[in-house]
PDB file of C-alpha atoms in Angstrom:
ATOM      1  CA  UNK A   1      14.816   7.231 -19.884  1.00 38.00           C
ATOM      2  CA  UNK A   2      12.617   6.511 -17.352  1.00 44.00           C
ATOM      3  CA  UNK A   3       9.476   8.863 -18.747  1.00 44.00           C
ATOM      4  CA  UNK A   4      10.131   6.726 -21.765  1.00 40.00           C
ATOM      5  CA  UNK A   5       9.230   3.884 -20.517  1.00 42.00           C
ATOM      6  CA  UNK A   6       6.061   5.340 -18.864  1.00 45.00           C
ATOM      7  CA  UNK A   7       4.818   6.631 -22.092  1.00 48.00           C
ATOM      8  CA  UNK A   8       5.016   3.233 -23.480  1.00 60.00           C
ATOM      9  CA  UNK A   9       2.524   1.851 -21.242  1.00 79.00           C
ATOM     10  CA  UNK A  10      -1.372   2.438 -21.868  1.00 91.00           C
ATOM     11  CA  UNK A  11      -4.149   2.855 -18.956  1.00 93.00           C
ATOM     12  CA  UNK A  12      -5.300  -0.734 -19.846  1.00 93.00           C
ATOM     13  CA  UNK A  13      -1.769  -2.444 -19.545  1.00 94.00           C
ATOM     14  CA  UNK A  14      -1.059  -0.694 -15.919  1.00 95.00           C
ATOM     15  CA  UNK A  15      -4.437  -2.005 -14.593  1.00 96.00           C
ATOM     16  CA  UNK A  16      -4.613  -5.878 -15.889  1.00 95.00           C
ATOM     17  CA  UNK A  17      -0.501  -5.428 -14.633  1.00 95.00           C
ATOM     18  CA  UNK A  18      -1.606  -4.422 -11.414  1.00 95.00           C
ATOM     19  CA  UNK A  19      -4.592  -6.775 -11.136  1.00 95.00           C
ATOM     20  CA  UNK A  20      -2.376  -9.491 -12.211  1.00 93.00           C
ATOM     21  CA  UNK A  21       0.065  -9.447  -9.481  1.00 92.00           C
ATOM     22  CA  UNK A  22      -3.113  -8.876  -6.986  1.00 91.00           C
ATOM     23  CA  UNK A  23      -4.450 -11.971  -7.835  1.00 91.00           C
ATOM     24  CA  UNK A  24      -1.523 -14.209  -8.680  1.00 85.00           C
ATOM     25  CA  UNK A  25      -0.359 -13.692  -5.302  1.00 70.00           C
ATOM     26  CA  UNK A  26      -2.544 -12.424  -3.091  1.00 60.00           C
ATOM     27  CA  UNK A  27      -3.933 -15.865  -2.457  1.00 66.00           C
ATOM     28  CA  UNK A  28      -1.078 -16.418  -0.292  1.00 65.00           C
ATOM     29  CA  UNK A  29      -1.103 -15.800   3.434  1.00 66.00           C
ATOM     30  CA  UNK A  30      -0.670 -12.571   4.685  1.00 64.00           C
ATOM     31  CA  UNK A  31       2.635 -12.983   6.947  1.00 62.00           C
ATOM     32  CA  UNK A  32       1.294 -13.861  10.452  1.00 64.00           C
ATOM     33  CA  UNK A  33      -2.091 -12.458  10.093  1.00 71.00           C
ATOM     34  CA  UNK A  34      -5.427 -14.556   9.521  1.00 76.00           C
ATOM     35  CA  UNK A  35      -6.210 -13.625   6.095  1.00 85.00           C
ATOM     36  CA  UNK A  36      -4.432 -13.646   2.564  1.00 89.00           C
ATOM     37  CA  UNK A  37      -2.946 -10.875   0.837  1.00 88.00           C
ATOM     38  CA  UNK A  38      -5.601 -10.192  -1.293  1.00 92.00           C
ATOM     39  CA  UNK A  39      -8.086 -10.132   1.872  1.00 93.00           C
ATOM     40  CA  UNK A  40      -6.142  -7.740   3.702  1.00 92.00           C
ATOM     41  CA  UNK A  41      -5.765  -5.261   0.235  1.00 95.00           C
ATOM     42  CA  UNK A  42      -9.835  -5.957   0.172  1.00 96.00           C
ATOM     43  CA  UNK A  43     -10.659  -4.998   3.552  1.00 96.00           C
ATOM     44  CA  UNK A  44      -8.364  -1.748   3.633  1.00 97.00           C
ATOM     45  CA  UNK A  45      -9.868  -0.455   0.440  1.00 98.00           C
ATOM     46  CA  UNK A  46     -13.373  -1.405   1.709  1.00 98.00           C
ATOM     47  CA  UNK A  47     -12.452   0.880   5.400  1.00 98.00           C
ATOM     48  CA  UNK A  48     -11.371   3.840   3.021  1.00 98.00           C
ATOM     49  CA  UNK A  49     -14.670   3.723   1.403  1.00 97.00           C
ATOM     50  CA  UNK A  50     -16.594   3.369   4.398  1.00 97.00           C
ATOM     51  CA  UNK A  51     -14.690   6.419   6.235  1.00 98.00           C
ATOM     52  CA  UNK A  52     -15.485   8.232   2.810  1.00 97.00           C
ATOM     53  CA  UNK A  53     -12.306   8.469   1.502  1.00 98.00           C
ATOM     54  CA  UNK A  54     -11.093   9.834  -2.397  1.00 97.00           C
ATOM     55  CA  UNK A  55     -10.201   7.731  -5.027  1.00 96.00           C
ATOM     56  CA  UNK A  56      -7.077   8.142  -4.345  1.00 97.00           C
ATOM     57  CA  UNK A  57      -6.918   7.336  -0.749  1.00 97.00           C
ATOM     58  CA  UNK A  58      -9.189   4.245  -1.509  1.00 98.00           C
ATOM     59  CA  UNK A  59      -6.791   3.355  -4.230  1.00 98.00           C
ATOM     60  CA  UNK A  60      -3.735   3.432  -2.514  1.00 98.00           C
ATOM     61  CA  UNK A  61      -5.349   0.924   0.161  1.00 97.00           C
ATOM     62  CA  UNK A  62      -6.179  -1.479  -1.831  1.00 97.00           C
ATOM     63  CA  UNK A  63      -2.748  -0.825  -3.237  1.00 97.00           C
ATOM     64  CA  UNK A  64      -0.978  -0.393  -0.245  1.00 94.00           C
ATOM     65  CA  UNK A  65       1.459  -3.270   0.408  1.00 91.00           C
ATOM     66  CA  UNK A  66       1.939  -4.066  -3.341  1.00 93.00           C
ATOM     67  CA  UNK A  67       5.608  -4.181  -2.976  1.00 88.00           C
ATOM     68  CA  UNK A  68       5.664  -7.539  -1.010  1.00 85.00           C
ATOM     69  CA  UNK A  69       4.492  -8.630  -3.856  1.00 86.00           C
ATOM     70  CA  UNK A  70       6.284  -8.269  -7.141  1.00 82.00           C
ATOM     71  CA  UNK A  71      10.021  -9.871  -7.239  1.00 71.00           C
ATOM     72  CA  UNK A  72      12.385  -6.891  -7.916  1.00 61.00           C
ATOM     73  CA  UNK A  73      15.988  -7.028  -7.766  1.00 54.00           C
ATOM     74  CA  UNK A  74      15.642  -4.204  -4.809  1.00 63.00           C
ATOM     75  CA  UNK A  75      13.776  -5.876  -2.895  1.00 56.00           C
ATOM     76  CA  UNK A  76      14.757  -6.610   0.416  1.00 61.00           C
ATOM     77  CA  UNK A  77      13.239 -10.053   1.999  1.00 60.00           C
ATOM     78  CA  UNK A  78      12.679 -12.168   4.963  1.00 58.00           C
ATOM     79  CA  UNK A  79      11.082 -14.900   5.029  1.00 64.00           C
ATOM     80  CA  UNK A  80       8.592 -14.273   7.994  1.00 58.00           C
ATOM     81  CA  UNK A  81       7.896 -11.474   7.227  1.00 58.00           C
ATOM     82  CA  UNK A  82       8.067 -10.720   3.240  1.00 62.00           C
ATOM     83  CA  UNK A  83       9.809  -7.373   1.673  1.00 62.00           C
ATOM     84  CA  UNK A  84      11.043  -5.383   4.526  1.00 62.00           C
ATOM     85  CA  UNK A  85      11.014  -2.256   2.054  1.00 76.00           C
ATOM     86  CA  UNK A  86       7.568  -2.792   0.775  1.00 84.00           C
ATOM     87  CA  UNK A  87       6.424   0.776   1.684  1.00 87.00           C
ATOM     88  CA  UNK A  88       9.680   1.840  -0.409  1.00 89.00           C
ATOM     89  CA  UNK A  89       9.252  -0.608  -3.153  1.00 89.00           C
ATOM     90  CA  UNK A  90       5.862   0.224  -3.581  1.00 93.00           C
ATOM     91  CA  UNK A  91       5.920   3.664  -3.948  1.00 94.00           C
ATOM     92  CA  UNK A  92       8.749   3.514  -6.552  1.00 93.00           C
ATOM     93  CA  UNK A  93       6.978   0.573  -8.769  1.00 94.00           C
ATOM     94  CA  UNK A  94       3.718   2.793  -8.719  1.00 96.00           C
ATOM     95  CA  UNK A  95       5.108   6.186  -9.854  1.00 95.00           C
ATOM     96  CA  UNK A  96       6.909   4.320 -12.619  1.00 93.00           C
ATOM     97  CA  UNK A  97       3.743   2.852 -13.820  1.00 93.00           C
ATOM     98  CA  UNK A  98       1.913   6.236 -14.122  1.00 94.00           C
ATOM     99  CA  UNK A  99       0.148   6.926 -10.735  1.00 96.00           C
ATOM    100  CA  UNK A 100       0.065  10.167  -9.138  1.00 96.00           C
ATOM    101  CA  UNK A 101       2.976  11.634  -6.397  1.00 96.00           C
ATOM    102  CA  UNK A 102       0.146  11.969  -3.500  1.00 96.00           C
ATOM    103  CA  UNK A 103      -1.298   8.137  -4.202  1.00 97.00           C
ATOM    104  CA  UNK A 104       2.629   7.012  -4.029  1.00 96.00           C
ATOM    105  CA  UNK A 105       3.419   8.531  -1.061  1.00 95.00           C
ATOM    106  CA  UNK A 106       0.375   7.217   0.695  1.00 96.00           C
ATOM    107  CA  UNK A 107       1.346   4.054  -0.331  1.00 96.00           C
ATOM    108  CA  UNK A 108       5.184   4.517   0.672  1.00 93.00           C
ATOM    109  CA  UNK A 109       4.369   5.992   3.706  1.00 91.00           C
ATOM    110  CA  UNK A 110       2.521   3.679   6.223  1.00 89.00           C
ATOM    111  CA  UNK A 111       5.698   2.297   7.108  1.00 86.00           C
ATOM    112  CA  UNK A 112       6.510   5.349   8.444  1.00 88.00           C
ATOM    113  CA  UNK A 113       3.197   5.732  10.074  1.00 89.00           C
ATOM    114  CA  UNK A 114       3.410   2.991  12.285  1.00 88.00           C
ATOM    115  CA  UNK A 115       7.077   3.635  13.275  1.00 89.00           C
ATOM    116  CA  UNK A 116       5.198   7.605  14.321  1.00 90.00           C
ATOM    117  CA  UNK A 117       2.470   5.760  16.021  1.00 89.00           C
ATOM    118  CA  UNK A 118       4.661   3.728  18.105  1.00 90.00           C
ATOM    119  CA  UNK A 119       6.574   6.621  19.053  1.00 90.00           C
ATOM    120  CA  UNK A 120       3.894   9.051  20.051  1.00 89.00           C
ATOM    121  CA  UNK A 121       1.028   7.024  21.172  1.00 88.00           C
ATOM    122  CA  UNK A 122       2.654   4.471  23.479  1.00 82.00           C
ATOM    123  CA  UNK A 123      -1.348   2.846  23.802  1.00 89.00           C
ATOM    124  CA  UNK A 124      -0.813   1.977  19.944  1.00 87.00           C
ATOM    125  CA  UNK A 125       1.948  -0.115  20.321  1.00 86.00           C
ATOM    126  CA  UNK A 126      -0.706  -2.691  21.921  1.00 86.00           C
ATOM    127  CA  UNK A 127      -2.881  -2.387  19.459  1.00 83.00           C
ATOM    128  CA  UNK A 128      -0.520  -4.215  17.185  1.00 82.00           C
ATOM    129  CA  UNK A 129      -0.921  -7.602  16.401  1.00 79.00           C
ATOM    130  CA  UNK A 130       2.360  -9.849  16.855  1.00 81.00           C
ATOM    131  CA  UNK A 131       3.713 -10.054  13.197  1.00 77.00           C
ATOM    132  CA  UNK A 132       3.260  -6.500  12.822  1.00 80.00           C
ATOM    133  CA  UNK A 133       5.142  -5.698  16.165  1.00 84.00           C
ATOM    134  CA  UNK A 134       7.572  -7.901  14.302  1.00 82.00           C
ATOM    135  CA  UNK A 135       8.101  -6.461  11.148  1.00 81.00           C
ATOM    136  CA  UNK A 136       8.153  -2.842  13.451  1.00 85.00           C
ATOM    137  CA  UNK A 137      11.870  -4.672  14.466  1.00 84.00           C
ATOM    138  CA  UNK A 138      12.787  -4.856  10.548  1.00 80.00           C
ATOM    139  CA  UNK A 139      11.619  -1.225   9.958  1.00 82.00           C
ATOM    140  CA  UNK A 140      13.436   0.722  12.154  1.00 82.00           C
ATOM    141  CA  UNK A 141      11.361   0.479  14.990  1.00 87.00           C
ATOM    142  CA  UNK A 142       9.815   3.259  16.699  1.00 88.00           C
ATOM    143  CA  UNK A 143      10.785   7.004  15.351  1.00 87.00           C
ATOM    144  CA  UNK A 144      13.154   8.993  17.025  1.00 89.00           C
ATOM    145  CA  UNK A 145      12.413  12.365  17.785  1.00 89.00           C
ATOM    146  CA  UNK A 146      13.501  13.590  15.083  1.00 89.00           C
ATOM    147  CA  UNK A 147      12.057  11.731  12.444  1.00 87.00           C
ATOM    148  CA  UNK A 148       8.628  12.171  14.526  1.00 86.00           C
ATOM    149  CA  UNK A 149       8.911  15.945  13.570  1.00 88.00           C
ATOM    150  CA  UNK A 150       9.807  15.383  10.182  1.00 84.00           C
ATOM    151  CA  UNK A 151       6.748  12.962   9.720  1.00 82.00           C
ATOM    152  CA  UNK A 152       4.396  15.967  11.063  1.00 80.00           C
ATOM    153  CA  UNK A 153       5.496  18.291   8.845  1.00 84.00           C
ATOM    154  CA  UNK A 154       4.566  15.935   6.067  1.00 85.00           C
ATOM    155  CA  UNK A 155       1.954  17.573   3.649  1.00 88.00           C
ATOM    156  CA  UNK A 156       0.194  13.953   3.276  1.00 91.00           C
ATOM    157  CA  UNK A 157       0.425  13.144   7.271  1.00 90.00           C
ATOM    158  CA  UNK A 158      -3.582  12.917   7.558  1.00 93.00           C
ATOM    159  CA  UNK A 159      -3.815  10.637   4.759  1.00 95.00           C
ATOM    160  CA  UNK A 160      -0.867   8.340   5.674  1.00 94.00           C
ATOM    161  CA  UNK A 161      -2.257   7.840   8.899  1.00 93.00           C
ATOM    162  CA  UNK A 162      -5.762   7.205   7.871  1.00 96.00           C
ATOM    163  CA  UNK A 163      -4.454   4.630   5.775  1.00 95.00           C
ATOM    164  CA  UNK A 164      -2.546   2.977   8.976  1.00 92.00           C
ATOM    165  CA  UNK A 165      -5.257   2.626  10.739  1.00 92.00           C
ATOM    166  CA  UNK A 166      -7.199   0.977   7.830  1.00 95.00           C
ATOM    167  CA  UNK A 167      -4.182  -1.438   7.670  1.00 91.00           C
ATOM    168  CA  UNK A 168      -4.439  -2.512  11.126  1.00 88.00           C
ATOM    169  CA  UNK A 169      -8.430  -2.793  11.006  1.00 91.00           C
ATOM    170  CA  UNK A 170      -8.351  -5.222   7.150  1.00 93.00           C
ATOM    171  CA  UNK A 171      -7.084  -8.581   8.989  1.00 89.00           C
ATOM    172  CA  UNK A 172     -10.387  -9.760   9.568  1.00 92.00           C
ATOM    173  CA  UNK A 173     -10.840 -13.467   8.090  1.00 91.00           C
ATOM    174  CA  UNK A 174     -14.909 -13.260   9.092  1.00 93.00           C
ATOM    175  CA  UNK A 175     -15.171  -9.849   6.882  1.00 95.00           C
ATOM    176  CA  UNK A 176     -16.624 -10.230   3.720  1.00 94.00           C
ATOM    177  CA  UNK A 177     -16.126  -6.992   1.652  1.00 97.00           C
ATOM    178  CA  UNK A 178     -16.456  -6.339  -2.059  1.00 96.00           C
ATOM    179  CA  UNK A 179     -13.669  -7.937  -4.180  1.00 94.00           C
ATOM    180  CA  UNK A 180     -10.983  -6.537  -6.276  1.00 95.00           C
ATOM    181  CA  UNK A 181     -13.126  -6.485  -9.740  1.00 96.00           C
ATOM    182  CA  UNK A 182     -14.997  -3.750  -7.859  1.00 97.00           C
ATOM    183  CA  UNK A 183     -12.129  -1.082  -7.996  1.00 97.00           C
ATOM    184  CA  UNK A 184     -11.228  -1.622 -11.758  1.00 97.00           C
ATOM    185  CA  UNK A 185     -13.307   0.677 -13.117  1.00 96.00           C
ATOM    186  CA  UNK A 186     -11.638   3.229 -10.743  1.00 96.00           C
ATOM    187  CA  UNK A 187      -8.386   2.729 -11.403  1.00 96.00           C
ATOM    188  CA  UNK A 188      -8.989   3.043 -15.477  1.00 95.00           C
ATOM    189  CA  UNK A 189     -10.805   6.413 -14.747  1.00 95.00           C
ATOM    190  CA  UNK A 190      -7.762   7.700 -12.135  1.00 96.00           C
ATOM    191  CA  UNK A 191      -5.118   6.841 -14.449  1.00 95.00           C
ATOM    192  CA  UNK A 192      -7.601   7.739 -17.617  1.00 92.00           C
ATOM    193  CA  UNK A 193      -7.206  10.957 -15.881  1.00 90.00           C
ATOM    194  CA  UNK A 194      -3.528  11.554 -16.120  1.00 82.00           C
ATOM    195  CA  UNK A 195      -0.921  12.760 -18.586  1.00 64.00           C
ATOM    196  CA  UNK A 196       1.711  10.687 -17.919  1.00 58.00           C
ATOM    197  CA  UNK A 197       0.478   7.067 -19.655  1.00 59.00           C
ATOM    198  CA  UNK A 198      -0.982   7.357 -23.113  1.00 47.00           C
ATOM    199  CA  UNK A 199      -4.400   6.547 -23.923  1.00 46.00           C
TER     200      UNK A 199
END
């Protein structure tokens, strides 16, 4: 049923979807941080491209906490601090809309990277800022040992924490970086580039 419903859905419709809820909503506030949600999706793209990352890596950045923002009967919410499963959310929303496994699991897994980085750097934890130590609370906190292991072993580790760093760096409200528009084109060529929406 659910490959159904992808096939439905042309390259054009997923990107003025996805560009829709960017915009609608990303003019609010990012929770506890200095810029909006749009800002923050900006500046991690922009820090992907700078380090030289893929298309897909940039993509998922600027796509990265798109599950605090769409209202979905799973998600889970707190007011301070938005969808506490937004990694989760996120990755789910974006496979069913045609994007690849490895841009999905970047996207669901920097939840997980911070949880690793907390447990295994213990300098990290102070690079935080205070809503993110915050939401850390909601998300399980740091891993355990076990789950540390499990996250090494993960084929997209290097990517997933590349992308946490980025996340931590793109709360500037003095950075000016190139707007959404600029990735468009991008994300019509990835998807363009895929069998599972038709053209």
């Amino acid at each position: 049923m659910e490959e159904r419903i992808v096939m439905t859905r042309t390259v054009e419709s997923v990107v003025e979807e996805v560009f829709e809820i960017l915009t609608r909503t990303g003019g609010e506030q990012y929770f506890g941080e200095a810029v909006s949600k749009l800002a923050h999706a900006e500046q991690c793209a922009w820090f992907a491209e700078k380090a030289g990352a893929d298309d897909e890596l940039v993509l998922a950045s600027l796509l990265h906490d798109i599950g605090h923002l769409l209202e979905h009967e799973m998600a889970v919410r707190d007011e301070r601090v938005g969808v506490v499963n937004h990694d989760e959310l996120g990755e789910m929303w974006l496979l069913e809309r045609g994007f690849g496994p490895r841009l999905a699991r970047l996207v669901g897994g920097h939840v997980d990277a911070k949880r690793y980085l907390t447990a295994t750097n213990a300098a990290y934890m102070d690079k935080l800022s205070e809503a993110s130590k915050e939401t850390l609370v909601l998300q399980g906190g740091p891993m355990d040992e076990a789950e540390a292991v499990g996250l090494g072993t993960e084929p997209e580790r290097g990517g997933i924490l590349r992308l946490r760093s980025w996340d931590e760096m793109a709360k500037d409200p003095d950075l000016v970086v190139p707007d959404i528009e600029s990735y468009r084109r991008r994300m019509v060529d990835y998807l363009a580039g895929r069998d599972s929406l038709s053209r």
